mmCIF file of C-alpha atoms in Angstrom:
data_model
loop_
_atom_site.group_PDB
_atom_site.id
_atom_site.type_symbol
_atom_site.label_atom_id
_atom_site.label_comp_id
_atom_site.label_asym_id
_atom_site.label_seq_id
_atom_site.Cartn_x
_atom_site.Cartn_y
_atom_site.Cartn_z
ATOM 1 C CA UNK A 1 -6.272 4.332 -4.617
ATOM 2 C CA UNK A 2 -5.757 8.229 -3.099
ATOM 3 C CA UNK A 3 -5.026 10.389 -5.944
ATOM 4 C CA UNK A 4 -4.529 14.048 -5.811
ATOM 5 C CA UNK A 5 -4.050 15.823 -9.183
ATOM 6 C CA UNK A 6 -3.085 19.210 -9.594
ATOM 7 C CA UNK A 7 -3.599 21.656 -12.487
ATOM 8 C CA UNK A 8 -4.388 25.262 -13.185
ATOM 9 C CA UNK A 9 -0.358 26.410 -13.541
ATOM 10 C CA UNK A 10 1.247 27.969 -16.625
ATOM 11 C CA UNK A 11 2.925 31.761 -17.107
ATOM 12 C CA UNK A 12 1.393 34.910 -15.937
ATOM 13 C CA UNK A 13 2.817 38.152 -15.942
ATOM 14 C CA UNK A 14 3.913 39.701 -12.433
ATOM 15 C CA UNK A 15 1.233 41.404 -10.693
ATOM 16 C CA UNK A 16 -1.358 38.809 -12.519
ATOM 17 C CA UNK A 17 -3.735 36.218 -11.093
ATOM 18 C CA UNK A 18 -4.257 32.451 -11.448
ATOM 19 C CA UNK A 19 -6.174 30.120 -10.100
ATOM 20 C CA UNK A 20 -4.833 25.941 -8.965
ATOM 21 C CA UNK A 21 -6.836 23.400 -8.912
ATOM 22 C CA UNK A 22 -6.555 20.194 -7.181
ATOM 23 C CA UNK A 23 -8.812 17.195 -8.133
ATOM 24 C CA UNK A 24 -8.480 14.185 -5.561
ATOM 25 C CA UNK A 25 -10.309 10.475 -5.912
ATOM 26 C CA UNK A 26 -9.553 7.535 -3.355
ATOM 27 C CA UNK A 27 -10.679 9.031 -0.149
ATOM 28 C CA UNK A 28 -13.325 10.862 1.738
ATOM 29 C CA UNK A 29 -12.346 14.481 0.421
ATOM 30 C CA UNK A 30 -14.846 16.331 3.196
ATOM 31 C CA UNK A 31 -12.823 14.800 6.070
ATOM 32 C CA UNK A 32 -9.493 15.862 5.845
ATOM 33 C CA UNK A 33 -7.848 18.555 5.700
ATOM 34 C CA UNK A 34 -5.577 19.812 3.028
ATOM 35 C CA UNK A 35 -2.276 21.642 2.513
ATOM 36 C CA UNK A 36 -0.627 23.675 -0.488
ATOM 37 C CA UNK A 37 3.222 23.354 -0.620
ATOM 38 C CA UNK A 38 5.424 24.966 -3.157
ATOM 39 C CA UNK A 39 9.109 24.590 -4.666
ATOM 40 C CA UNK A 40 10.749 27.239 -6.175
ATOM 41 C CA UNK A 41 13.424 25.929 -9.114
ATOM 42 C CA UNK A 42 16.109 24.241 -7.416
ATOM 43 C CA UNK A 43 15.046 25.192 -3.767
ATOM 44 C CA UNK A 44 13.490 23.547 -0.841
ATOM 45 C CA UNK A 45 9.693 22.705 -0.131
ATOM 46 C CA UNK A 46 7.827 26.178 1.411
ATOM 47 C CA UNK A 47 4.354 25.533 3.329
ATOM 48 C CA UNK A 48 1.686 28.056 1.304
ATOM 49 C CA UNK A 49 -1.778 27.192 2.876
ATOM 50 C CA UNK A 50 -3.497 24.828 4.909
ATOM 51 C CA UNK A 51 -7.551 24.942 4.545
ATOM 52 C CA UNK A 52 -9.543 22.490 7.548
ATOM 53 C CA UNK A 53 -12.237 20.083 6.691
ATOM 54 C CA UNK A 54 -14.959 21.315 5.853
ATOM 55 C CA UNK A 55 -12.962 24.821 4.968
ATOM 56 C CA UNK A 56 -14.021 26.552 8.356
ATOM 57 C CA UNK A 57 -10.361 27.519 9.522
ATOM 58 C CA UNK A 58 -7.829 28.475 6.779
ATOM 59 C CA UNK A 59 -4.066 29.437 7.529
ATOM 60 C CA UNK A 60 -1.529 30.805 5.111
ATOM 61 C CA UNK A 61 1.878 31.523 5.163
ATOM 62 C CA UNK A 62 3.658 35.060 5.644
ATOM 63 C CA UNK A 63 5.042 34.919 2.165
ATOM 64 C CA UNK A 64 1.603 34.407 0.774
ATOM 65 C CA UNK A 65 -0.476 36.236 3.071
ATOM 66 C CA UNK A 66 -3.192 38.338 1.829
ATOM 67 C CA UNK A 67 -2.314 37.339 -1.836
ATOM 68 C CA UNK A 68 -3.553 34.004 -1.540
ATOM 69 C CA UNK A 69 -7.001 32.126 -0.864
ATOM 70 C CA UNK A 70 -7.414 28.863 -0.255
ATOM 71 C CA UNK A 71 -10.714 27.263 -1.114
ATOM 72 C CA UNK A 72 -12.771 23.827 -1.281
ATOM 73 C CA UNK A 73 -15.869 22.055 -2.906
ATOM 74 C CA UNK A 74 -16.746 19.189 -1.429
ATOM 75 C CA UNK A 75 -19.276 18.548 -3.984
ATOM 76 C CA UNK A 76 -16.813 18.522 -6.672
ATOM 77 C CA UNK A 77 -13.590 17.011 -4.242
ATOM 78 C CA UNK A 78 -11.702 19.831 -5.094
ATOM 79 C CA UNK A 79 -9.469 22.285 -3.617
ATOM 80 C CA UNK A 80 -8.044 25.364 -5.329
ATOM 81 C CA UNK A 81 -5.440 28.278 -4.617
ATOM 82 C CA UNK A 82 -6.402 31.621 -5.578
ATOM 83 C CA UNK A 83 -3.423 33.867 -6.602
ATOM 84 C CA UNK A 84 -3.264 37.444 -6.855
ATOM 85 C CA UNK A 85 -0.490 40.558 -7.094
ATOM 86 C CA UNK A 86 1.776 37.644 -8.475
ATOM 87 C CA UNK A 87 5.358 38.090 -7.916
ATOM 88 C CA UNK A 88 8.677 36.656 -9.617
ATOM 89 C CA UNK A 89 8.953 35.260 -6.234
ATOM 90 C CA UNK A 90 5.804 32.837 -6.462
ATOM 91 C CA UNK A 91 7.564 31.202 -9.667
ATOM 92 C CA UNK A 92 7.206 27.174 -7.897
ATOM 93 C CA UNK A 93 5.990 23.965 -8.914
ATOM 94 C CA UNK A 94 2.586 23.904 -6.640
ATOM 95 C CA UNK A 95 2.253 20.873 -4.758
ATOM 96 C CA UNK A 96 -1.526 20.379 -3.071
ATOM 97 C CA UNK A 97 -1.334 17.405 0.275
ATOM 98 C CA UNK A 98 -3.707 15.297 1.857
ATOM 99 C CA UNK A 99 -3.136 16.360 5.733
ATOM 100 C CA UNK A 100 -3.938 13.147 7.839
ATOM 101 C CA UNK A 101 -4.557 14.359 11.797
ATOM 102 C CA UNK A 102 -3.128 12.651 15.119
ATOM 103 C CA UNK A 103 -2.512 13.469 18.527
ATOM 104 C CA UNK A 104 0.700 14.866 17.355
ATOM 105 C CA UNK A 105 -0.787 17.400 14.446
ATOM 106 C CA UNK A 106 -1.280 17.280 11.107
ATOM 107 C CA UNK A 107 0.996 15.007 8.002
ATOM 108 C CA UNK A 108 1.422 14.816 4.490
ATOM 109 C CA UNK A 109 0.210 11.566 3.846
ATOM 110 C CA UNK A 110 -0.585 11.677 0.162
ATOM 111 C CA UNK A 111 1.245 14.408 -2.436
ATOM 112 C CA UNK A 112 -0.264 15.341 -5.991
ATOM 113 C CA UNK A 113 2.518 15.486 -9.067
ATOM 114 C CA UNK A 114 2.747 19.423 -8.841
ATOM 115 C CA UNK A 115 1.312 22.215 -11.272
ATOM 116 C CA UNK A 116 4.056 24.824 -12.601
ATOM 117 C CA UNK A 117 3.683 28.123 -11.988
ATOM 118 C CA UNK A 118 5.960 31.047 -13.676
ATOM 119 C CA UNK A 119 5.946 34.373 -13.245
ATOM 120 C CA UNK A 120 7.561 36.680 -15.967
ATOM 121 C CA UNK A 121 7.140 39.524 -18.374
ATOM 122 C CA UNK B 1326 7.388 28.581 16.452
ATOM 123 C CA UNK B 1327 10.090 26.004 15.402
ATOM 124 C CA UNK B 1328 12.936 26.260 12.970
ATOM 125 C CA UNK B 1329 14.046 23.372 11.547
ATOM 126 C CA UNK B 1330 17.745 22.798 10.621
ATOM 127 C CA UNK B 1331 19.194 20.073 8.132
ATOM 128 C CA UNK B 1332 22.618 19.152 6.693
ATOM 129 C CA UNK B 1333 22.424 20.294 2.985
ATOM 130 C CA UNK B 1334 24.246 16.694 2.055
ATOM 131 C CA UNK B 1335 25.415 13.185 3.334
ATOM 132 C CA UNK B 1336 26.259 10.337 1.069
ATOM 133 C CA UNK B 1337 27.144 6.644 1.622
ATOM 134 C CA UNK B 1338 28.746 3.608 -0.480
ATOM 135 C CA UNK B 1339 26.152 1.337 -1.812
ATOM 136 C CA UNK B 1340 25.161 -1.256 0.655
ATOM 137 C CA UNK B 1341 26.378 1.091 3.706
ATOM 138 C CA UNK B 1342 24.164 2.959 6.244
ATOM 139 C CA UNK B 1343 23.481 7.062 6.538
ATOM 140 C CA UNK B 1344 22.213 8.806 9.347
ATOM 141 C CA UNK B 1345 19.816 12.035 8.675
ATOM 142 C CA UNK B 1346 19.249 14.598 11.116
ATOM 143 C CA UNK B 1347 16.906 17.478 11.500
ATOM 144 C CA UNK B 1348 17.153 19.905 14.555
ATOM 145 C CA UNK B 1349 14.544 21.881 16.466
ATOM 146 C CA UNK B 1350 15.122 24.740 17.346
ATOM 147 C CA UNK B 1351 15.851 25.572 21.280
ATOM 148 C CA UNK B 1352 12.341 25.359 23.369
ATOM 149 C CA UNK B 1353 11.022 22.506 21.336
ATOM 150 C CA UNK B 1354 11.851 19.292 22.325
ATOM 151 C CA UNK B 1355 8.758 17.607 22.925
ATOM 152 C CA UNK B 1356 8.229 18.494 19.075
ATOM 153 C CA UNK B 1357 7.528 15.484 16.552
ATOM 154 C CA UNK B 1358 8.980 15.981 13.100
ATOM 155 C CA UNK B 1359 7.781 14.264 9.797
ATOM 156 C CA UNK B 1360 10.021 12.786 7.233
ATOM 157 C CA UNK B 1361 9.226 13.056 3.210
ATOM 158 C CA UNK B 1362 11.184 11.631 0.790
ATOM 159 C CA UNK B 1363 11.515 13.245 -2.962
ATOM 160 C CA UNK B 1364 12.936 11.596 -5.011
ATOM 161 C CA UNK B 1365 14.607 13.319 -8.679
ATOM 162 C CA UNK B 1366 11.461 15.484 -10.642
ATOM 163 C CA UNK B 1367 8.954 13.734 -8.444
ATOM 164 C CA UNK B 1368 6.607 15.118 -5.898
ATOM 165 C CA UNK B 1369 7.504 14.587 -2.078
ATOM 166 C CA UNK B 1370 6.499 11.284 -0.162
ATOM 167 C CA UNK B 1371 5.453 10.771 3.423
ATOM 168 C CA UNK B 1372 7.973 8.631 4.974
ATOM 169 C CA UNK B 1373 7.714 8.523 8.244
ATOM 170 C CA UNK B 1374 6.915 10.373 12.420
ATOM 171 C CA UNK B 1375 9.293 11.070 14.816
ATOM 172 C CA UNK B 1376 9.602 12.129 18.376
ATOM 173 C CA UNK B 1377 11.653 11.438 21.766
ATOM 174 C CA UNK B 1378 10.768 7.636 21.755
ATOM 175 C CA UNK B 1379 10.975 6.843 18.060
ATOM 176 C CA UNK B 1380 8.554 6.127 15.690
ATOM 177 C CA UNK B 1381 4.794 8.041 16.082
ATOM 178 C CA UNK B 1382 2.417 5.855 14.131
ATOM 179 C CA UNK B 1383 2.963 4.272 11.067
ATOM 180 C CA UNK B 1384 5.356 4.442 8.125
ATOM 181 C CA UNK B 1385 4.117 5.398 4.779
ATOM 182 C CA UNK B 1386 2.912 3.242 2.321
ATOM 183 C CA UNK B 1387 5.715 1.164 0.687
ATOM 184 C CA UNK B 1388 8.726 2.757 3.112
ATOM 185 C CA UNK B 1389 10.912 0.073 3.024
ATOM 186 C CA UNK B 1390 12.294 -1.850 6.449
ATOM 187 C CA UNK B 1391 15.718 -0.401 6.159
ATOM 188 C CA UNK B 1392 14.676 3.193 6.981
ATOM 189 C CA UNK B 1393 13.779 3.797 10.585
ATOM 190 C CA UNK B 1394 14.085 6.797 13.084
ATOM 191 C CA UNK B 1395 14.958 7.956 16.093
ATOM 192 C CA UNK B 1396 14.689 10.991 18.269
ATOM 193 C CA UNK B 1397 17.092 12.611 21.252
ATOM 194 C CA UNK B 1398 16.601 16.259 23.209
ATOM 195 C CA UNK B 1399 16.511 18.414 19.568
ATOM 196 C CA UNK B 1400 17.575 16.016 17.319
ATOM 197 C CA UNK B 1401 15.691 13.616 14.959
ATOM 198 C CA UNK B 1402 17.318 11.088 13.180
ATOM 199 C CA UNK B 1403 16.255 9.117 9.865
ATOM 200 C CA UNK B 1404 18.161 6.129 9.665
ATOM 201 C CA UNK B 1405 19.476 4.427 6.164
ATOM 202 C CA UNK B 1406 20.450 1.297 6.569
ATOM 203 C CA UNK B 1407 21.627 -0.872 3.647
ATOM 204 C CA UNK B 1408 21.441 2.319 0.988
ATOM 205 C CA UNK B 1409 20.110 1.039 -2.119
ATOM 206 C CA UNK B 1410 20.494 3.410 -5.906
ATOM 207 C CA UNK B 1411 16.691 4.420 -5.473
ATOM 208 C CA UNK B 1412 17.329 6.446 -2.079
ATOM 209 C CA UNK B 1413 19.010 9.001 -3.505
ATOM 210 C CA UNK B 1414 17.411 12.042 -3.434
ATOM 211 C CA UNK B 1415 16.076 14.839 -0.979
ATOM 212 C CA UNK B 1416 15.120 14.123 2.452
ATOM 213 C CA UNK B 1417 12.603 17.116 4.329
ATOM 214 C CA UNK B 1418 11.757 17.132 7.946
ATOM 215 C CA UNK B 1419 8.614 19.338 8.625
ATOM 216 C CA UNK B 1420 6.135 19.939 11.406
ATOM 217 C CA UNK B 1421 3.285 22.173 12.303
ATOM 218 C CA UNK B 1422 2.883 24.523 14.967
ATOM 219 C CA UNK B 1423 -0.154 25.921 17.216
ATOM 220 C CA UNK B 1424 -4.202 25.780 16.304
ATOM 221 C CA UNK B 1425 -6.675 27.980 15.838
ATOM 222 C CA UNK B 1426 -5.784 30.864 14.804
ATOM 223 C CA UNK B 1427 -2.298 30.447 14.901
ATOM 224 C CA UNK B 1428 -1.522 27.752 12.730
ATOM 225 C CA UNK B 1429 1.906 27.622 10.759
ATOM 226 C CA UNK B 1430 3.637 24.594 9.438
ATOM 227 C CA UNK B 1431 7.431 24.612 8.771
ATOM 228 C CA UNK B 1432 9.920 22.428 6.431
ATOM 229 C CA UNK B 1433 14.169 22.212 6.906
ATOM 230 C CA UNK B 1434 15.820 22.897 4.159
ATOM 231 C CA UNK B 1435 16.433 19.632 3.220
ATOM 232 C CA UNK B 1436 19.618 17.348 3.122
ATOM 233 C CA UNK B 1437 20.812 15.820 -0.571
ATOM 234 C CA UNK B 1438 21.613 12.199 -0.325
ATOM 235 C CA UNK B 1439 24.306 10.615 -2.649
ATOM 236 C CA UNK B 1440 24.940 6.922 -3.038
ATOM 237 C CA UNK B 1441 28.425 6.590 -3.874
#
């Protein structure tokens, strides 16, 4: 069955980098493609980055912009999320998404468990 | 590109129905929306499409019959009916705007649902 499992989160000091990893079985990784999501601790879901099939376009959102890279390897059906100049503000469980495509856009079809991510001194 | 607005609760008695909505903002209503489900410390869950004429597609795997959905001018609606224990949680609407380059996908704020 489609799994997606995240990993890569943990503490890091504000200003600091980290790297998220998202591992996926169940489905032909190289065709679709893929969103981060995050949730800050008691708040709603916030759209981070959206990365194409095969990686060629890659979108972010304002909050994230320039901070944050989005990445794939096909060979290895993973995706990752490159952080930089972290911020108290990034503190979120990290979600990574299987985005399925129709006439109407893209959707969420298939959500990972989430990888925690704190920032703090 | 669209803002999507949600009730921050609703609840219903056991057994009764609840009614979700999710606005557009002005300018959008040919816009479909996307329901996810999350359910307490779990990650979200594709539920279901939603535009003008109702469903877009197909539900998500294991959505059961009671939940269904309906869309008018800015408004779309999830549907409860028969609220069971397990359907409390958070409901999110969310879409996705433009293409290349101008890609930008957008959540509510999502609505807390109680079963009472």
């Amino acid at each position: 069955q489609v799994q997606l499992v995240e990993s890569g989160g943990g503490v890091v000091q504000p200003g600091g980098s980290l790297t998220l990893s998202c591992t996926v079985s169940g489905f032909p990784f190289t065709t679709y493609a893929m969103y981060w999501v995050r949730q800050a601790p008691g708040k709603g879901l916030e759209w981070v980055a959206t990365i194409s099939n095969h990686g060629v376009n890659r979108y972010y959102g304002d909050t994230v912009r320039g901070r944050f890279a989005v990445s794939r390897d096909d060979s290895k059906n993973t995706l990752y999320l490159h952080m930089n100049s972290l911020k108290s503000d990034d503190t979120a469980v990290y979600y990574c998404a299987r985005a399925t495509r129709d006439t109407s856009g893209f959707y969420c079809d298939s959500w990972g468990q989430g990888t925690l991510v704190t920032v703090s001194s | 590109q669209p803002v999507l607005t949600q009730p921050p609760s609703a609840s219903a008695s056991l057994g009764a129905s609840v009614t979700l909505t999710c606005t557009l903002s002005s300018g959008y209503n040919n816009y479909k929306v996307d329901w996810y489900q999350q359910s307490p410390g779990k990650g979200p869950r594709f539920m279901m499409r939603v535009g003008t004429g109702g469903i877009v597609g197909f539900k998500g795997d294991g959505i059961p019959d009671r939940f269904s959905v309906w869309g008018s001018g800015l408004n779309r609606y999830l549907i409860i009916n028969n609220i069971q224990e397990e359907d409390e949680g958070e409901y999110y609407c969310g879409a996705d705007h433009g293409g290349v380059p101008n890609f930008v996908a957008v959540f509510g704020a999502g609505t807390k649902v109680t079963v009472l």
